mmCIF file of C-alpha atoms in Angstrom:
data_model
loop_
_atom_site.group_PDB
_atom_site.id
_atom_site.type_symbol
_atom_site.label_atom_id
_atom_site.label_comp_id
_atom_site.label_asym_id
_atom_site.label_seq_id
_atom_site.Cartn_x
_atom_site.Cartn_y
_atom_site.Cartn_z
ATOM 1 C CA MET A 944 2.991 -0.820 15.669
ATOM 2 C CA ALA A 945 -0.360 0.934 15.815
ATOM 3 C CA TYR A 946 0.168 4.039 13.774
ATOM 4 C CA GLU A 947 -1.551 5.715 10.874
ATOM 5 C CA SER A 948 -1.368 3.637 7.661
ATOM 6 C CA ARG A 949 -1.687 4.850 4.092
ATOM 7 C CA ILE A 950 -1.619 2.593 1.071
ATOM 8 C CA TYR A 951 -0.225 3.730 -2.235
ATOM 9 C CA VAL A 952 -0.803 1.842 -5.453
ATOM 10 C CA VAL A 953 2.314 2.510 -7.478
ATOM 11 C CA ASN A 954 3.196 1.824 -11.106
ATOM 12 C CA VAL A 955 6.908 1.233 -11.260
ATOM 13 C CA HIS A 956 8.445 2.235 -14.579
ATOM 14 C CA LYS A 957 11.180 -0.301 -15.314
ATOM 15 C CA GLU A 958 13.644 1.913 -17.156
ATOM 16 C CA THR A 959 13.709 4.707 -14.615
ATOM 17 C CA ARG A 960 12.613 2.789 -11.456
ATOM 18 C CA TYR A 961 10.276 5.670 -10.897
ATOM 19 C CA GLY A 962 7.321 4.877 -8.602
ATOM 20 C CA GLU A 963 4.330 6.717 -10.064
ATOM 21 C CA ILE A 964 1.537 6.911 -7.517
ATOM 22 C CA VAL A 965 -1.743 6.025 -9.222
ATOM 23 C CA ALA A 966 -3.959 5.711 -6.105
ATOM 24 C CA ARG A 967 -3.796 6.574 -2.432
ATOM 25 C CA TYR A 968 -5.942 5.198 0.356
ATOM 26 C CA ASP A 969 -5.894 6.225 4.004
ATOM 27 C CA LEU A 970 -6.536 3.387 6.387
ATOM 28 C CA SER A 971 -5.901 5.438 9.477
ATOM 29 C CA ASN A 972 -5.171 3.176 12.437
ATOM 30 C CA MET A 973 -5.117 -0.520 11.574
ATOM 31 C CA GLY A 974 -4.557 -1.519 15.187
ATOM 32 C CA GLY A 975 -1.844 -3.701 16.594
ATOM 33 C CA ASP A 976 -2.244 -6.703 14.282
ATOM 34 C CA GLU A 977 1.291 -7.272 13.022
ATOM 35 C CA SER A 978 0.115 -9.679 10.323
ATOM 36 C CA PHE A 979 -1.108 -6.710 8.268
ATOM 37 C CA TYR A 980 2.211 -4.894 8.438
ATOM 38 C CA ASN A 981 4.153 -8.133 7.825
ATOM 39 C CA LEU A 982 2.524 -8.392 4.379
ATOM 40 C CA PHE A 983 4.675 -5.448 3.326
ATOM 41 C CA CYS A 984 7.986 -7.252 3.179
ATOM 42 C CA PHE A 985 9.520 -6.443 -0.240
ATOM 43 C CA SER A 986 12.100 -3.675 -0.625
ATOM 44 C CA THR A 987 11.055 -1.247 -3.268
ATOM 45 C CA GLY A 988 14.366 0.147 -4.551
ATOM 46 C CA TYR A 989 12.646 3.365 -5.614
ATOM 47 C CA LYS A 990 11.297 6.541 -4.051
ATOM 48 C CA ILE A 991 7.784 7.848 -4.099
ATOM 49 C CA TYR A 992 6.505 11.399 -3.824
ATOM 50 C CA PRO A 993 3.888 11.186 -1.035
ATOM 51 C CA ASP A 994 3.223 14.919 -0.997
ATOM 52 C CA GLY A 995 3.864 15.451 -4.705
ATOM 53 C CA ASN A 996 7.107 17.361 -4.146
ATOM 54 C CA ARG A 997 9.427 15.485 -1.806
ATOM 55 C CA ALA A 998 10.937 12.141 -2.736
ATOM 56 C CA ALA A 999 10.838 9.569 0.058
ATOM 57 C CA ASP A 1000 12.164 6.048 0.557
ATOM 58 C CA SER A 1001 10.991 5.974 4.191
ATOM 59 C CA ASP A 1002 7.753 6.905 5.908
ATOM 60 C CA CYS A 1003 7.088 9.503 8.578
ATOM 61 C CA TYR A 1004 8.147 6.995 11.263
ATOM 62 C CA GLY A 1005 11.501 6.323 9.598
ATOM 63 C CA SER A 1006 10.548 2.849 8.340
ATOM 64 C CA ALA A 1007 11.688 1.883 4.853
ATOM 65 C CA ILE A 1008 8.913 1.896 2.317
ATOM 66 C CA LYS A 1009 8.011 -1.679 1.421
ATOM 67 C CA SER A 1010 5.511 -3.291 -0.884
ATOM 68 C CA ALA A 1011 3.196 -6.272 -0.557
ATOM 69 C CA ASP A 1012 2.028 -8.878 -3.056
ATOM 70 C CA ILE A 1013 -1.300 -7.422 -4.219
ATOM 71 C CA ASN A 1014 -3.060 -10.821 -4.308
ATOM 72 C CA LYS A 1015 -1.863 -11.794 -0.799
ATOM 73 C CA LEU A 1016 -2.956 -8.394 0.486
ATOM 74 C CA ILE A 1017 -6.460 -8.824 -1.051
ATOM 75 C CA GLU A 1018 -6.686 -12.319 0.455
ATOM 76 C CA TRP A 1019 -5.705 -10.963 3.896
ATOM 77 C CA LEU A 1020 -8.234 -8.119 3.617
ATOM 78 C CA GLU A 1021 -11.014 -10.532 2.568
ATOM 79 C CA THR A 1022 -10.417 -12.828 5.514
ATOM 80 C CA LYS A 1023 -8.686 -11.312 8.502
ATOM 81 C CA GLY A 1024 -9.422 -7.728 7.495
ATOM 82 C CA ARG A 1025 -13.158 -8.364 7.285
ATOM 83 C CA GLN A 1026 -13.082 -9.925 10.736
ATOM 84 C CA MET A 1027 -11.933 -6.538 12.058
ATOM 85 C CA ASN A 1028 -15.297 -5.063 11.043
ATOM 86 C CA TYR A 1029 -13.521 -1.858 10.075
ATOM 87 C CA ARG A 1030 -15.362 0.412 7.629
ATOM 88 C CA ARG A 1031 -12.196 1.187 5.585
ATOM 89 C CA ILE A 1032 -11.508 -2.441 4.594
ATOM 90 C CA GLU A 1033 -14.273 -2.987 2.013
ATOM 91 C CA PRO A 1034 -13.465 0.098 -0.066
ATOM 92 C CA LEU A 1035 -9.788 -0.907 -0.127
ATOM 93 C CA ILE A 1036 -10.716 -4.386 -1.340
ATOM 94 C CA GLY A 1037 -12.795 -2.814 -4.110
ATOM 95 C CA LEU A 1038 -9.971 -0.473 -5.085
ATOM 96 C CA LEU A 1039 -7.371 -3.201 -5.310
ATOM 97 C CA LYS A 1040 -9.624 -5.625 -7.159
ATOM 98 C CA GLY A 1041 -10.399 -2.903 -9.690
ATOM 99 C CA PHE A 1042 -6.883 -2.968 -11.121
ATOM 100 C CA LYS A 1043 -6.082 -5.250 -14.036
ATOM 101 C CA LEU A 1044 -2.414 -6.018 -13.474
ATOM 102 C CA SER A 1045 -1.853 -6.720 -17.193
ATOM 103 C CA GLU A 1046 -2.692 -3.111 -18.001
ATOM 104 C CA TRP A 1047 0.202 -1.735 -15.926
ATOM 105 C CA GLU A 1048 3.959 -1.894 -16.274
ATOM 106 C CA ASN A 1049 4.653 -3.127 -12.707
ATOM 107 C CA LEU A 1050 1.897 -2.392 -10.246
ATOM 108 C CA GLN A 1051 2.854 -2.516 -6.561
ATOM 109 C CA VAL A 1052 1.045 -1.783 -3.299
ATOM 110 C CA VAL A 1053 3.146 0.185 -0.836
ATOM 111 C CA HIS A 1054 2.595 0.868 2.871
ATOM 112 C CA TYR A 1055 3.381 4.336 4.188
ATOM 113 C CA GLY A 1056 3.069 5.299 7.850
ATOM 114 C CA TYR A 1057 1.967 8.894 8.352
#
């Protein structure tokens, strides 16, 4: 499953189940390590607007958009991700750690293949 990966940080509004994209981060090719992709295991139940105009509930490869637990994702990035020695890992860790979950309605991290 080595394709281009993009991470969206999404604030899900409870009443409308609207997934408002608050941050986007391109990881490019994360390689064939399935453990990264397996972190994204929760159905979202909402659509996002990856290009700002078109609603999507699946990515460019036809896979359903799924979210990961933000703390488990950070933990994976800090351990296994750092072992990859990939320059895009550290900025993503910084981005995710910069969010205070209590300041958001329902913050989720979504994987999108592009």
